[in-house]
Short mmCIF file of C-alpha atoms in Angstrom, two decimals:
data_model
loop_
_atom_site.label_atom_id
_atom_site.label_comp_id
_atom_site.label_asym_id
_atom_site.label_seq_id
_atom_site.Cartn_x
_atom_site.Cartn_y
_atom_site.Cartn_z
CA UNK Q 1 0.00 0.00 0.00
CA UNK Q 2 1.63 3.53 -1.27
CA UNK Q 3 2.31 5.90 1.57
CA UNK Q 4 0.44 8.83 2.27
CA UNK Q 5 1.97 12.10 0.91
CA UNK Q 6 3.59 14.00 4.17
CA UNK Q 7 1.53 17.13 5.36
CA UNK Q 8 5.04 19.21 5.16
CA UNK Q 9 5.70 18.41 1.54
CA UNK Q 10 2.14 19.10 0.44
CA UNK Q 11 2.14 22.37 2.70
CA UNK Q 12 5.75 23.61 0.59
CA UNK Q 13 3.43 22.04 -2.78
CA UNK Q 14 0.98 24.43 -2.03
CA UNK Q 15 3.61 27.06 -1.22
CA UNK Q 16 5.81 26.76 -4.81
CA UNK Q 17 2.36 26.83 -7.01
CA UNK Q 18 0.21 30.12 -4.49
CA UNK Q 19 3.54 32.15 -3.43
CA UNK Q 20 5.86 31.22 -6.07
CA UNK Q 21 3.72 30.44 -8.83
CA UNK Q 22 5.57 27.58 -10.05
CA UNK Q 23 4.44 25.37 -13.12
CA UNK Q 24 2.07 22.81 -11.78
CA UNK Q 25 5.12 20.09 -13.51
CA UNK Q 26 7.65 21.70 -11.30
CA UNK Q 27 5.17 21.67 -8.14
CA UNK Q 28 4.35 17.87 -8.41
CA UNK Q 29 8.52 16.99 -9.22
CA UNK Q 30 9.50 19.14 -5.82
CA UNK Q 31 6.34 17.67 -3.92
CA UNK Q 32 7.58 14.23 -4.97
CA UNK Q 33 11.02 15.04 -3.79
CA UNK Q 34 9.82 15.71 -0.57
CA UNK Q 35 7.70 13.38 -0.28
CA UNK Q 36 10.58 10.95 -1.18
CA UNK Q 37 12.87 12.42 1.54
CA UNK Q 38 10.46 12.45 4.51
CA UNK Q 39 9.66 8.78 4.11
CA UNK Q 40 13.44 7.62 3.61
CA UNK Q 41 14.03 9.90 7.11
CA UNK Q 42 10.91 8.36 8.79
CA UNK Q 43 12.94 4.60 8.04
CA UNK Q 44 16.09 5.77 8.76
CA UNK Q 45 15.23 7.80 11.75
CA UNK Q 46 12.99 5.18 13.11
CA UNK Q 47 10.17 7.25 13.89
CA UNK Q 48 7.85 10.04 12.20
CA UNK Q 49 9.51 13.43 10.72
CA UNK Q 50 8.00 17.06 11.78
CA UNK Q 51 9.45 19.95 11.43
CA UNK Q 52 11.50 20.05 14.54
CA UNK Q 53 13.14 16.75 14.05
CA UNK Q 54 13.84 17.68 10.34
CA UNK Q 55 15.80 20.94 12.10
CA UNK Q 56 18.07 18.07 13.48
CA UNK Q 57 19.51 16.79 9.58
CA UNK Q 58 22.97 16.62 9.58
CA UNK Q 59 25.35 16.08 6.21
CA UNK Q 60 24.79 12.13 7.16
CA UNK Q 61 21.33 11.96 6.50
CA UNK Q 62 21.55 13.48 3.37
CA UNK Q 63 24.20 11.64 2.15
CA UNK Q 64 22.25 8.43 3.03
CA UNK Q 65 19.65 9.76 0.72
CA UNK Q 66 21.71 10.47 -1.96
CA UNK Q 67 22.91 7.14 -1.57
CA UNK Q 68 19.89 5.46 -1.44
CA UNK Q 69 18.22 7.26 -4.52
CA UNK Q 70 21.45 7.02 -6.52
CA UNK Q 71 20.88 2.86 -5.57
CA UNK Q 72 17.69 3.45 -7.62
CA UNK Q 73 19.17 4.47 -10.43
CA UNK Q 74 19.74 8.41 -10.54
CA UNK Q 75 22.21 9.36 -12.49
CA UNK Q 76 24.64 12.39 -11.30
CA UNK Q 77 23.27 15.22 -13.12
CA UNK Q 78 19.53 14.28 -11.34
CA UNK Q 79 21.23 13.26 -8.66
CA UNK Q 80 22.72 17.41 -8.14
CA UNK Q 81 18.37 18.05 -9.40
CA UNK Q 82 17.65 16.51 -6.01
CA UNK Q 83 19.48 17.59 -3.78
CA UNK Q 84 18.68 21.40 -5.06
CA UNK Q 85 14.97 20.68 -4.19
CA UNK Q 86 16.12 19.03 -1.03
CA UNK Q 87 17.28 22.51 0.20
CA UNK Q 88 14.68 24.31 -1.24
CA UNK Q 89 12.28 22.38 0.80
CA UNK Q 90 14.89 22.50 3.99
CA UNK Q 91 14.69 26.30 3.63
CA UNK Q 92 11.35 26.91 3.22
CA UNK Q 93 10.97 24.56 6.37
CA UNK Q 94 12.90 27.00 7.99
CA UNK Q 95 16.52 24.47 8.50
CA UNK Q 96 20.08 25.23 7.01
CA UNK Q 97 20.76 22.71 4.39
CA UNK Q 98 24.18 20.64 5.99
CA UNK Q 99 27.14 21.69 3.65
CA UNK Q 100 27.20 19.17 1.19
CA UNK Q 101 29.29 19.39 -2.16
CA UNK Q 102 26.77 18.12 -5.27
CA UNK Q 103 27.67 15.01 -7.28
CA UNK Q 104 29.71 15.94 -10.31
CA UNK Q 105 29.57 14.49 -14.08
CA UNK Q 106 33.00 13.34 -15.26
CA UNK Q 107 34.53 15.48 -17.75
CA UNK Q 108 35.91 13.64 -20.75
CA UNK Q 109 35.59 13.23 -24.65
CA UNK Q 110 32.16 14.04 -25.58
CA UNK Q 111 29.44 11.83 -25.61
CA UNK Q 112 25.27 12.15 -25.72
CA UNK Q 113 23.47 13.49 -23.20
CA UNK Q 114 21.75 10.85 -20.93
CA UNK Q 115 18.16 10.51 -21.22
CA UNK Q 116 17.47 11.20 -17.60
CA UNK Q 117 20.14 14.03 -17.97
CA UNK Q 118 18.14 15.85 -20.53
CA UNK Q 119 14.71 15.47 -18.34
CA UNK Q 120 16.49 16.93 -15.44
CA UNK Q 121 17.97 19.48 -17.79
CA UNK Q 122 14.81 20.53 -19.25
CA UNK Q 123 13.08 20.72 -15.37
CA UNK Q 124 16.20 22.65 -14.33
CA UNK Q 125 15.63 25.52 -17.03
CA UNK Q 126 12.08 25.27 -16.53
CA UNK Q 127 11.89 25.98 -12.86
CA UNK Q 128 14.36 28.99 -13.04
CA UNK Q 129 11.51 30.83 -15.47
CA UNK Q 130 10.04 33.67 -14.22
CA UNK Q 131 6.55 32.83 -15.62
CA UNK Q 132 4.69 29.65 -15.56
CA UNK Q 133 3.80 29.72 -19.28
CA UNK Q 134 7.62 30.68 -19.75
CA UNK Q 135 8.67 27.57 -17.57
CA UNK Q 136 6.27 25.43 -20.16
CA UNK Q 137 7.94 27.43 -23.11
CA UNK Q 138 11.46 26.50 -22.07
CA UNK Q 139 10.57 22.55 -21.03
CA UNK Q 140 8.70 22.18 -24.58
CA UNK Q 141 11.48 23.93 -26.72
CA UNK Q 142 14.39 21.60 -24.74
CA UNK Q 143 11.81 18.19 -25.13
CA UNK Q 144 11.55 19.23 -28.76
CA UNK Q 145 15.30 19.22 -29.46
CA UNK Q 146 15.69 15.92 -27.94
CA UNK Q 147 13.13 14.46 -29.10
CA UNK Q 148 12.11 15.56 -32.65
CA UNK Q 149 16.29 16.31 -33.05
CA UNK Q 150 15.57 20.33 -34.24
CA UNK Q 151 18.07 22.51 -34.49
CA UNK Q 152 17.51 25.46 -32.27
CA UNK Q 153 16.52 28.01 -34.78
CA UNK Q 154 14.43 25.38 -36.89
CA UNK Q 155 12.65 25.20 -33.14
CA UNK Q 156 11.92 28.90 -32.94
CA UNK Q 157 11.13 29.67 -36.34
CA UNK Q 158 8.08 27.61 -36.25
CA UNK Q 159 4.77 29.04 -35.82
CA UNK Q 160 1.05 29.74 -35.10
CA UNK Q 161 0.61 27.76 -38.52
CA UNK Q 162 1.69 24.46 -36.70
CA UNK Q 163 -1.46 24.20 -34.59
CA UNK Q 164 -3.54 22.24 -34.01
CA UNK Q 165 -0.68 19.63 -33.39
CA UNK Q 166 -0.74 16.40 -34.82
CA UNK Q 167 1.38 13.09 -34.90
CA UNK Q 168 4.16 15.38 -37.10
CA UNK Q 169 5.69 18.29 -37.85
CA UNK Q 170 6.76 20.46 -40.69
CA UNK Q 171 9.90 21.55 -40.18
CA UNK Q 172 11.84 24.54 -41.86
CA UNK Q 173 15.67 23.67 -42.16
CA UNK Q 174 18.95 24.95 -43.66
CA UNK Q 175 18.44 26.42 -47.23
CA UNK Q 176 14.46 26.57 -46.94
CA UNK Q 177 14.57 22.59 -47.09
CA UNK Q 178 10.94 20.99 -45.04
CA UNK Q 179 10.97 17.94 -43.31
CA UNK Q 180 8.64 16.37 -41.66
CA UNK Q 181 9.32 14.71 -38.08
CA UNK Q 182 7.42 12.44 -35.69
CA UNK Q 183 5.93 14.29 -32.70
CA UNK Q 184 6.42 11.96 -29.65
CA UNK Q 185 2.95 12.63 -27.64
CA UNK Q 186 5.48 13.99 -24.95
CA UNK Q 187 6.68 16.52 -26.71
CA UNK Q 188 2.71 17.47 -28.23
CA UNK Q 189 1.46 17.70 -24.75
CA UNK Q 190 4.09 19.82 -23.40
CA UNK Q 191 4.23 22.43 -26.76
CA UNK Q 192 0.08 22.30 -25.93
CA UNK Q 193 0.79 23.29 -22.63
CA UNK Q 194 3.32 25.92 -23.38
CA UNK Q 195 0.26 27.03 -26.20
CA UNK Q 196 -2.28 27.29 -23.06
CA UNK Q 197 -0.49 28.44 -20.73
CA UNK Q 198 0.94 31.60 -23.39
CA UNK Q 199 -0.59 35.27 -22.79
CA UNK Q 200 -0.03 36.11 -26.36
CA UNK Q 201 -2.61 35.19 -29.74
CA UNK Q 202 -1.42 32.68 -31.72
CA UNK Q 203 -1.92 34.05 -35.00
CA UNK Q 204 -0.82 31.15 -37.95
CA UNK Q 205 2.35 33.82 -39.87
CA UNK Q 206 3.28 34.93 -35.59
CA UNK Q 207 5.89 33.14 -34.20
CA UNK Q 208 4.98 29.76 -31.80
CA UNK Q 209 7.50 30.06 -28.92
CA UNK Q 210 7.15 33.91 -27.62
CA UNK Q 211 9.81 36.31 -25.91
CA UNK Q 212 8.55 37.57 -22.69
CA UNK Q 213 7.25 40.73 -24.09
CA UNK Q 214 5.84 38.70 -27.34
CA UNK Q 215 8.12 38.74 -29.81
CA UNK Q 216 9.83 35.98 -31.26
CA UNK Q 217 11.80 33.97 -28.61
CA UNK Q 218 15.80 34.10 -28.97
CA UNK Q 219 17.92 31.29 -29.38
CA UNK Q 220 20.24 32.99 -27.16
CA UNK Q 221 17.47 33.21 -24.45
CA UNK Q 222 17.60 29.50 -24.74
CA UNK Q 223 21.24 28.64 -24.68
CA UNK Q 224 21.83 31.61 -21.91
CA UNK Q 225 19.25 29.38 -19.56
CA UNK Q 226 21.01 26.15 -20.94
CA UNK Q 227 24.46 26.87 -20.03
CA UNK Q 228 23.39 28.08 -16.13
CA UNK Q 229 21.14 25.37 -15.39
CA UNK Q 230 24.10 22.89 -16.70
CA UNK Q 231 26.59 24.50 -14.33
CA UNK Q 232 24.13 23.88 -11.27
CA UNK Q 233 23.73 19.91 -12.63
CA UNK Q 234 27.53 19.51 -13.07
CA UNK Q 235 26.77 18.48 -16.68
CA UNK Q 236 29.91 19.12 -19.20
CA UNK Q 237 30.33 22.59 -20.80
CA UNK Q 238 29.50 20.61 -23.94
CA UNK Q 239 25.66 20.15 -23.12
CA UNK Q 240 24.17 22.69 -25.36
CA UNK Q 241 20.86 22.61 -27.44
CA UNK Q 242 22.63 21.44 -30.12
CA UNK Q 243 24.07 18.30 -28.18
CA UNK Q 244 20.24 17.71 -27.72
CA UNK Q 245 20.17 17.32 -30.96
CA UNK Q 246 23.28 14.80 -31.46
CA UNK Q 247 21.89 12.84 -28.39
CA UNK Q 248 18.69 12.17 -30.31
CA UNK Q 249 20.56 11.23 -33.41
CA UNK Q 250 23.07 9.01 -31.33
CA UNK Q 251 20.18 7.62 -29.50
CA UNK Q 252 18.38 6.65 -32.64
CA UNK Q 253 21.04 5.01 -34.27
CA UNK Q 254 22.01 3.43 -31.28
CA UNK Q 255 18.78 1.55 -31.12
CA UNK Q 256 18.60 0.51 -34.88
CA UNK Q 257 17.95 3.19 -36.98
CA UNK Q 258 18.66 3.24 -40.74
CA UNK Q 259 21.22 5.90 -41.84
CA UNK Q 260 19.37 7.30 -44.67
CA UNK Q 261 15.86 7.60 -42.26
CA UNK Q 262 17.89 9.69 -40.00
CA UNK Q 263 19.35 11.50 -42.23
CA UNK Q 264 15.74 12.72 -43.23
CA UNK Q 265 14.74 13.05 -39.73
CA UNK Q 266 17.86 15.39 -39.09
CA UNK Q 267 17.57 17.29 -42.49
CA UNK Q 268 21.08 16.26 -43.85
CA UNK Q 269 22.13 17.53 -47.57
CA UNK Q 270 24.36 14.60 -47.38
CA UNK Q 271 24.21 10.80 -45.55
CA UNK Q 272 27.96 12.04 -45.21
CA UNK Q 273 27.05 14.10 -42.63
CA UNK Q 274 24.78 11.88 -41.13
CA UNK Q 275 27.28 9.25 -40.80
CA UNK Q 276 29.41 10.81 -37.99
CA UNK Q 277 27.03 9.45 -35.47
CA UNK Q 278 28.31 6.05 -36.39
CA UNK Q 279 31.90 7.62 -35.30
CA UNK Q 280 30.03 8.49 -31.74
CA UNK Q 281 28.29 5.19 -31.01
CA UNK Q 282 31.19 3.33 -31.76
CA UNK Q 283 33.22 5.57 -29.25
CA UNK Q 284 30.61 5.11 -26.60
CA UNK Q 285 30.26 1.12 -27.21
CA UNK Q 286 34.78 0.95 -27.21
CA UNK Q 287 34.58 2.59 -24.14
CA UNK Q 288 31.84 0.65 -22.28
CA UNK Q 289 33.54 -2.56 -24.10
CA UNK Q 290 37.03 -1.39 -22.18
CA UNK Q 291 34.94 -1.33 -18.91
CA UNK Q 292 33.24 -4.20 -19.28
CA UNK Q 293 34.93 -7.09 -20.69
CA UNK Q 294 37.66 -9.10 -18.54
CA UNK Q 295 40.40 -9.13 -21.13
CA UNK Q 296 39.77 -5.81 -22.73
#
């Protein structure tokens, strides 16, 4: 039988979404890790958590926790997510966070981002908006790099005209060249949400994805929120939009895809250019080869 949620995390749920006017995806992730927290404290504690035995969590505890979720699978850059939304909710609780250095991602030759490391990406941008409906811009511009592969400014020159959305997309490319790319019902329901969510008309010739005074959005709005939200994760300096982009086309190809289908997916003049993905998986399956096998 699922535990109840704790009364503290939904009283700091209620908090982030009346006082701080977080996105409602933001509210339930930070409720969850709260919720996650208190229980793993109740167990290793022995005994219920209120707020003035939660004023008693040392640099221990939390690195128990870390432990524990990192056990379940969290990978360092969502492991660094967590533990930011652990202080928050210490703070707003009213206890100093112990001093407790973040986990770090390895710096080394470049390789695709993680799945779970472009979620917690994404969530990281988004929660830093100053808007909800700018939170749900930034999440669905980041999901639809990853997982349509767009380039940034094939991303923000889309518009009104795309609506309603449907199971693809027409995309715009280098040298006026369309394409059309699956739309993963992910990515639909979070552009829809942005689209909700968005103060401004969406006229069919005005732009989709909207500045915060209602022009077009800037790609350099984008890669400005990118590059701070991947310092706070620890991710390399080489996690950029763009690398979205690779990841998808590395993640493809790792999983089967046909050269000359992603090649249309990614809009490539040439399968030449296509073909230095097969350079990257091979890379990535050398080095896990080199880990793995006993006479490597």
């Amino acid at each position: 039988m699922a535990a109840l949620p704790h009364p503290l995390a939904a009283d700091w749920a209620a908090h982030l979404a009346r006082d701080r006017r977080r996105s409602a995806h933001t509210v339930r992730a930070y409720h969850a890790t709260a919720d996650r927290l208190l229980a793993f404290l109740t167990g290793h504690w022995g005994g219920d958590v209120d707020a003035t035995r939660l004023a008693g969590i040392e640099a221990a505890d939390l690195r128990a926790y870390l432990a524990h979720r990192r056990g379940a699978g969290l990978g360092n850059a969502s492991a660094a997510r967590e533990l930011s939304a652990v202080r928050g909710f210490l703070a707003w609780a009213g206890t100093a966070a112990p001093r407790l250095r973040g986990p770090r991602v390895a710096k080394g030759i470049p390789r695709p981002v993680a799945p779970a490391d472009v979620i917690a990406l994404a969530e990281e941008v988004a929660d830093e908006a100053r808007e909800p409906w700018i939170a749900a811009r930034d999440w669905a511009v980041l999901l639809l790099l990853y997982g349509g592969g767009l380039r940034i400014g094939e991303a923000i020159a889309l518009t009104g005209g795309a609506l309603p959305l449907g199971e693809t997309l027409t995309v715009t490319g280098k040298r006026a060249k369309t394409r059309i790319v699956p739309l993963l019902p992910q990515v639909r329901t979070a552009i829809e949400e942005y689209v909700r969510l968005c103060p401004w008309p969406m006229g069919r010739d005005e732009a989709l994805f909207r500045g915060f005074r209602g022009g077009p959005l800037a790609p350099a709005i984008i890669r400005r929120s990118v590059r701070g939200a991947r310092g706070r994760l620890g991710l390399n300096e080489r996690t950029t939009p763009h690398a979205l982009r690779h990841s998808f086309a590395t993640h493809l190809l790792g999983r089967g895809a046909d050269l000359r289908a992603l090649q249309q997916l990614l809009g490539h003049a040439s399968l030449s250019s296509t073909q230095v993905y097969t350079a990257v998986d091979a890379a990535h399956l050398l080095d896990v080869y080199r880990h793995a096998h006993p006479r490597a």
